[in-house]
Short mmCIF file of C-alpha atoms and ligand atoms in Angstrom, two decimals:
data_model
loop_
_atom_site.label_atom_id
_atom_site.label_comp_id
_atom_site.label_asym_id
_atom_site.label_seq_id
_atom_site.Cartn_x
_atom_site.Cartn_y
_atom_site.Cartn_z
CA UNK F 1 9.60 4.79 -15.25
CA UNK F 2 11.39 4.84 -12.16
CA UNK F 3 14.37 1.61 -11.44
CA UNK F 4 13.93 0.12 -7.75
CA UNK F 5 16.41 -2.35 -5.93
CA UNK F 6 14.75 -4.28 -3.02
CA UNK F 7 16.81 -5.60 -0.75
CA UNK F 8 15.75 -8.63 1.05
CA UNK F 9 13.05 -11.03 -1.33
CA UNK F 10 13.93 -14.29 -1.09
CA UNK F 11 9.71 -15.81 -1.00
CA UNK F 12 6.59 -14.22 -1.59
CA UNK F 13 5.41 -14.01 2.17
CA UNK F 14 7.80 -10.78 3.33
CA UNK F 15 7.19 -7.06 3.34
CA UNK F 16 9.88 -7.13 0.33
CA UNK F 17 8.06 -8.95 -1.75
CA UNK F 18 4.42 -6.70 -1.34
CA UNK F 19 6.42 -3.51 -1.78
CA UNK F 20 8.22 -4.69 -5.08
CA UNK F 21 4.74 -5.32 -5.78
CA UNK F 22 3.19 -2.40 -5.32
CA UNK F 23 6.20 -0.85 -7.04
CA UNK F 24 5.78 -2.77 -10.27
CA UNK F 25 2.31 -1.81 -9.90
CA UNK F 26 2.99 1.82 -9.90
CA UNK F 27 5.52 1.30 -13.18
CA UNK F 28 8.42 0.66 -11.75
CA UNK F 29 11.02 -1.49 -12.60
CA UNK F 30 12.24 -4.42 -10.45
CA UNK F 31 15.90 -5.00 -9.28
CA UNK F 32 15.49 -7.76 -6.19
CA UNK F 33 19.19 -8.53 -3.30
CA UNK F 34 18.20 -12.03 -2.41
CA UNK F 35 20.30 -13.49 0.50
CA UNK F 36 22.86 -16.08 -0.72
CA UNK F 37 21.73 -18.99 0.93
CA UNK F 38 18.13 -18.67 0.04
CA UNK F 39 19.20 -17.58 -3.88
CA UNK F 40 18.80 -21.19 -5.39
CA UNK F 41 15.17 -21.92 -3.74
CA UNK F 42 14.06 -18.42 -4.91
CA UNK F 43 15.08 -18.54 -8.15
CA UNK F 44 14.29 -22.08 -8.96
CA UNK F 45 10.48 -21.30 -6.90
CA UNK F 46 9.78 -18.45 -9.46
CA UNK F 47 11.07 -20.70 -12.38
CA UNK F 48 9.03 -23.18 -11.43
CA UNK F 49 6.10 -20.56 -11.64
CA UNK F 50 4.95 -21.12 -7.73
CA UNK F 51 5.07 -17.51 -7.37
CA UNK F 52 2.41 -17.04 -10.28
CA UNK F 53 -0.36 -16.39 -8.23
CA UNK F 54 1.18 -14.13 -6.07
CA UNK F 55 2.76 -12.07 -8.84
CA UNK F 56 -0.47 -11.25 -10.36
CA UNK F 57 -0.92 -7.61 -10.48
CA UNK F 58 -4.31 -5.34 -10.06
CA UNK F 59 -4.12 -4.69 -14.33
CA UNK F 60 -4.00 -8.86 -13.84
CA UNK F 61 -0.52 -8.52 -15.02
CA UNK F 62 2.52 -10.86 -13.66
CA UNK F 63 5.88 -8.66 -11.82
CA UNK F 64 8.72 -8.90 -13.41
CA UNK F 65 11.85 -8.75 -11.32
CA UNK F 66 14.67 -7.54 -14.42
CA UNK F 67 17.38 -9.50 -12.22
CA UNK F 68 18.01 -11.01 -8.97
CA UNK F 69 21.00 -10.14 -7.49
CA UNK F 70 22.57 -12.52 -4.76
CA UNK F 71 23.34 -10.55 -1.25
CA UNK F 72 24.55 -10.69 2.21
CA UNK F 73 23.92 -7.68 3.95
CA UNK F 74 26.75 -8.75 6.52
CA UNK F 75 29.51 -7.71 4.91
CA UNK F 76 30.35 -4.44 3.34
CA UNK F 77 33.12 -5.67 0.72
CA UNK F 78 35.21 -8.76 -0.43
CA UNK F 79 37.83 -8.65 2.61
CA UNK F 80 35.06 -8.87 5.35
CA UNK F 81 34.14 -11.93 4.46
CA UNK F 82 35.36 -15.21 6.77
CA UNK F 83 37.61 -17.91 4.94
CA UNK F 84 34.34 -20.50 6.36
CA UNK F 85 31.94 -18.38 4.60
CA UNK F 86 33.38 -18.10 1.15
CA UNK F 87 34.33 -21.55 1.38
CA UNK F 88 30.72 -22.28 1.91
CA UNK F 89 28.81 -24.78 -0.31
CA UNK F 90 25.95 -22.13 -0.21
CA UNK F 91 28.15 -19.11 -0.85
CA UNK F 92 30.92 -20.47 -3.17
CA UNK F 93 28.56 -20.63 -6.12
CA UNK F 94 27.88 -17.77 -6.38
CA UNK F 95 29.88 -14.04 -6.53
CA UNK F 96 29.89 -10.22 -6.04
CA UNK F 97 27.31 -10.58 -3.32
CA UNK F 98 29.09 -7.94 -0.36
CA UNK F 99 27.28 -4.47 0.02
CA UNK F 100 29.82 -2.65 -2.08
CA UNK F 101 29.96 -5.65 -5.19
CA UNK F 102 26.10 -5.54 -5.43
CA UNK F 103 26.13 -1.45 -5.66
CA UNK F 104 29.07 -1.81 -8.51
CA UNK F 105 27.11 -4.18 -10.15
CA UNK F 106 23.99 -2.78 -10.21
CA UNK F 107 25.80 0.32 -11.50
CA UNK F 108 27.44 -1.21 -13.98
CA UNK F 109 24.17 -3.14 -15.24
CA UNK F 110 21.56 -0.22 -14.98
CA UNK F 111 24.00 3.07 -14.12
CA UNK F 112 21.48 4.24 -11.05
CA UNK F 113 18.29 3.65 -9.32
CA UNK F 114 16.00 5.83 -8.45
CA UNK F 115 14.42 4.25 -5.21
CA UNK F 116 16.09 1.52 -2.45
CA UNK F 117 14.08 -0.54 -0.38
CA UNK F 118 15.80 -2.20 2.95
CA UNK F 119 13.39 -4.85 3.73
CA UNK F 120 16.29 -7.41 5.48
CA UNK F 121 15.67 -8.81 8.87
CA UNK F 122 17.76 -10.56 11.08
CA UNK F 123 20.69 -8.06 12.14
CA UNK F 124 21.87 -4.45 13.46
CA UNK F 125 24.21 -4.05 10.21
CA UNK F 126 23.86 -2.94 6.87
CA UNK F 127 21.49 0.06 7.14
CA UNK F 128 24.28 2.18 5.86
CA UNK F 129 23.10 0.20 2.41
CA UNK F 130 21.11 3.11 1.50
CA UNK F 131 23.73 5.96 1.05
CA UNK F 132 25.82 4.01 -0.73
CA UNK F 133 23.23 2.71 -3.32
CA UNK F 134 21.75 6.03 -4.52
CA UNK F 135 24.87 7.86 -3.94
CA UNK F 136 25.76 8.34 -7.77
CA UNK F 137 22.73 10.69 -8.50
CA UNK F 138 20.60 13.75 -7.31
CA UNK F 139 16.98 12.82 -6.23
CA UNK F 140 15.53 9.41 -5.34
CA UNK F 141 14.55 7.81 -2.01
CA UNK F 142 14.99 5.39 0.27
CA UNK F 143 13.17 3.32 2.52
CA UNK F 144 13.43 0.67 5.61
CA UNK F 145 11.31 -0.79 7.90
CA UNK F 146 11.03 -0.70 11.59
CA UNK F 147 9.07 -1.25 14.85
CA UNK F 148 8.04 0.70 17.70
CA UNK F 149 10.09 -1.98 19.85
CA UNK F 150 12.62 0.69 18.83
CA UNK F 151 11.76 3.46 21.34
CA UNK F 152 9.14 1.13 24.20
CA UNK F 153 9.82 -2.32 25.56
CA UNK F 154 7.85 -5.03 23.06
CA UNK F 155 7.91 -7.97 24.91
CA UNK F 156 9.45 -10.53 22.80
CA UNK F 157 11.00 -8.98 20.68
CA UNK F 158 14.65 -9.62 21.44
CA UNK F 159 17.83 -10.88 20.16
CA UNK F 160 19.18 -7.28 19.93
CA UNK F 161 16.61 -6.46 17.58
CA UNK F 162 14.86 -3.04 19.61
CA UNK F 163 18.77 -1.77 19.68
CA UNK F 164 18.25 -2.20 15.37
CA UNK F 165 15.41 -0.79 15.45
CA UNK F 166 16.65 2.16 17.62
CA UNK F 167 19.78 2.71 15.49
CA UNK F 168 17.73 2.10 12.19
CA UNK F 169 15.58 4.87 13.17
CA UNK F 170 19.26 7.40 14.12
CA UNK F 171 20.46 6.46 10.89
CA UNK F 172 17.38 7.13 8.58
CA UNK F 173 17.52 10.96 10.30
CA UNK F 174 21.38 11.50 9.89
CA UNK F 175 20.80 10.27 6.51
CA UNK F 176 17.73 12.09 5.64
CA UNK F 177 19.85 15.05 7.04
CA UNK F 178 22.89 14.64 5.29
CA UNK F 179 21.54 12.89 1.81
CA UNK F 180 18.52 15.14 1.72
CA UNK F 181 20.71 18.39 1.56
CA UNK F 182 23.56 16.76 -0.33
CA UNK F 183 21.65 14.60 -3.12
CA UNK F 184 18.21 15.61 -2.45
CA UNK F 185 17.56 11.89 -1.81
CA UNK F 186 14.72 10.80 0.39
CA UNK F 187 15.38 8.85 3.63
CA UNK F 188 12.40 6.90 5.42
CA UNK F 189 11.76 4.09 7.38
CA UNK F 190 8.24 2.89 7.98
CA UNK F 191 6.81 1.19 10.27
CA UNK F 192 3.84 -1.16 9.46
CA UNK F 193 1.66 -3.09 10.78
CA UNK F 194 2.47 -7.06 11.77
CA UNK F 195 2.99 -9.33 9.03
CA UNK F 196 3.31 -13.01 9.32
CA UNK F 197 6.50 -13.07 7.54
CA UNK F 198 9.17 -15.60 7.86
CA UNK F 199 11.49 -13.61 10.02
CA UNK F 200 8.38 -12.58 12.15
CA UNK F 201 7.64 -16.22 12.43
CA UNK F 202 11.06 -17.17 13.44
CA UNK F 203 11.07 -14.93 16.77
CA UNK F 204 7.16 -15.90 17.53
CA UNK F 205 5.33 -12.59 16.35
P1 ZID K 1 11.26 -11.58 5.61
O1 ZID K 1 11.88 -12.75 6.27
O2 ZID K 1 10.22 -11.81 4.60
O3 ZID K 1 12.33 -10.63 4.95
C1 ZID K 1 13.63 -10.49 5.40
C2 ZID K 1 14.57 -10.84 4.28
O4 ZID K 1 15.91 -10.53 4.68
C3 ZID K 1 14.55 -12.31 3.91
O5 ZID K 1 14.35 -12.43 2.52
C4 ZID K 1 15.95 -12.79 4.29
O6 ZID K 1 16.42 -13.79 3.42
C5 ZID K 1 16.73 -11.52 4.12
N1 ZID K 1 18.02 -11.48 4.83
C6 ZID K 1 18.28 -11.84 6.12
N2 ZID K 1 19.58 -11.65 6.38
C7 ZID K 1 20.16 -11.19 5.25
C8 ZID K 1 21.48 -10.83 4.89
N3 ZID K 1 22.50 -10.92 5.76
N4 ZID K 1 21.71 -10.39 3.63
C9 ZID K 1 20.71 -10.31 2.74
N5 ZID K 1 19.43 -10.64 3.02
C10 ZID K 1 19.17 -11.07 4.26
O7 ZID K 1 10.68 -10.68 6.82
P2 ZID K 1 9.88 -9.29 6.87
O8 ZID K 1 9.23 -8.97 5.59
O9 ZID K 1 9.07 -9.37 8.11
O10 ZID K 1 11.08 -8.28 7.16
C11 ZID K 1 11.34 -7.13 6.40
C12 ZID K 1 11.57 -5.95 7.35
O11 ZID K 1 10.32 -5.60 7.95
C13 ZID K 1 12.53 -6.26 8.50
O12 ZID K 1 13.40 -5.17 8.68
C14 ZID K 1 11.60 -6.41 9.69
O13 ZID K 1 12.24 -6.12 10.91
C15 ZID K 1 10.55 -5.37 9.33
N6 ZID K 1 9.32 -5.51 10.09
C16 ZID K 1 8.55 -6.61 9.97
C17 ZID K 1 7.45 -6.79 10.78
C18 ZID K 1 6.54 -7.96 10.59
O14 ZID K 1 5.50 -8.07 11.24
N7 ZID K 1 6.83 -8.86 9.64
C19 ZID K 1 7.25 -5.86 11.84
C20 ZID K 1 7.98 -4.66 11.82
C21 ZID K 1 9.03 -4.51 10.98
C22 ZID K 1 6.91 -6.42 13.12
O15 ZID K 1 7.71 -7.21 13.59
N8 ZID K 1 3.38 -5.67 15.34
C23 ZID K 1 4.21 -6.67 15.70
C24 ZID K 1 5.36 -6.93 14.96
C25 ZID K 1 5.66 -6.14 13.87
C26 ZID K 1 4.80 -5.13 13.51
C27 ZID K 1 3.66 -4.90 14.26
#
């Protein structure tokens, strides 16, 4: 079976959570990056089993995610991160959660994955994720999502996130380019339809 790592699943309300889904579905195994602040609710909410009914699969079946991994996106490696933020209550109990820890981790827990989901709202960084994830291995794919706000003026949709959008969308073709010919890795972003989500809650969509 194939390994995926989905970045960005912290409840069971995003598009991260319904494509792990479908994923386990398919056979796939499940690798979750849960942002560090929201690790402890997640992982005490599936504990708890208050994901249960939303983990039931078509074969009636519950998804297993094979390990959480805490994440923020934000920073690439150890030295980017602010003395306020690893001092942090939220942050300080937990570790290896920069871009570049997560990827040696995974590595060192599973050796590769075959597919990468980007699935994390909320900022213009971090798309660069996706090279660096499947970068040990020939084949795989990789996939993001994004919104027409991207390339035509979506009322409402602000805070810098069309420019995102707009350099998501660059990135996933000088990736596709460049990982395509290189490691015959698939790059894609998709862009689906509206989902009450709680970052599409948080600007009003
Ligand atoms: P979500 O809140 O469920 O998922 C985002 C996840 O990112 C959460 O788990 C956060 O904890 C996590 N996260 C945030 N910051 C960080 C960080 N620094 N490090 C690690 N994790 C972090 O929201 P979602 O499922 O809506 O978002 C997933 C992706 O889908 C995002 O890239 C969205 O921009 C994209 N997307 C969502 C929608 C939507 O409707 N939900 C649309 C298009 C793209 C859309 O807005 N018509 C109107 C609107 C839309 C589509 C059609």
């Amino acid at each position: 079976g194939k390994r995926a790592f989905i970045a960005g699943v912290a409840d069971d309300n995003g598009y991260g959570w319904a494509i792990a889904k479908s994923l386990a579905a398919a056979g796939a195994e499940i690798l979750v990056g849960t942002w560090v602040p929201a690790l402890n609710i997640f992982e005490s909410s599936l504990r708890r089993g208050k994901f249960d009914e939303s983990r039931v699969l078509p074969d009636g079946s519950l998804m297993e995610i094979t390990k959480i991994y805490p994440l923020d996106a934000v920073y690439d490696k150890p030295e980017d991160v602010p003395e306020d933020v690893k001092a942090n209550k939220r942050y300080a109990g937990s570790s290896k959660w920069t871009v570049q820890e997560v990827v040696e981790s995974v590595k060192e827990d599973f050796g590769s994955i075959d597919i990468l989901v980007h699935s994390l709202a909320n900022g213009p960084e971090s798309q660069v994720i996706g090279s660096k994830l499947i970068d040990s291995d020939a084949g795989g794919s990789s996939i993001s999502l994004t919104y027409i706000a991207s390339e035509r003026i979506i009322p409402g949709y602000g805070g810098g996130m069309s420019s995102a959008k707009a350099a998501l969308e660059s990135d996933t073709r000088v990736l596709a380019f460049e990982a395509g010919r290189k490691r015959r890795i698939r790059v894609n972003t998709i862009s689906a339809g509206p989902l009450r989500s709680r970052a599409a809650k948080a600007i009003g969509f």
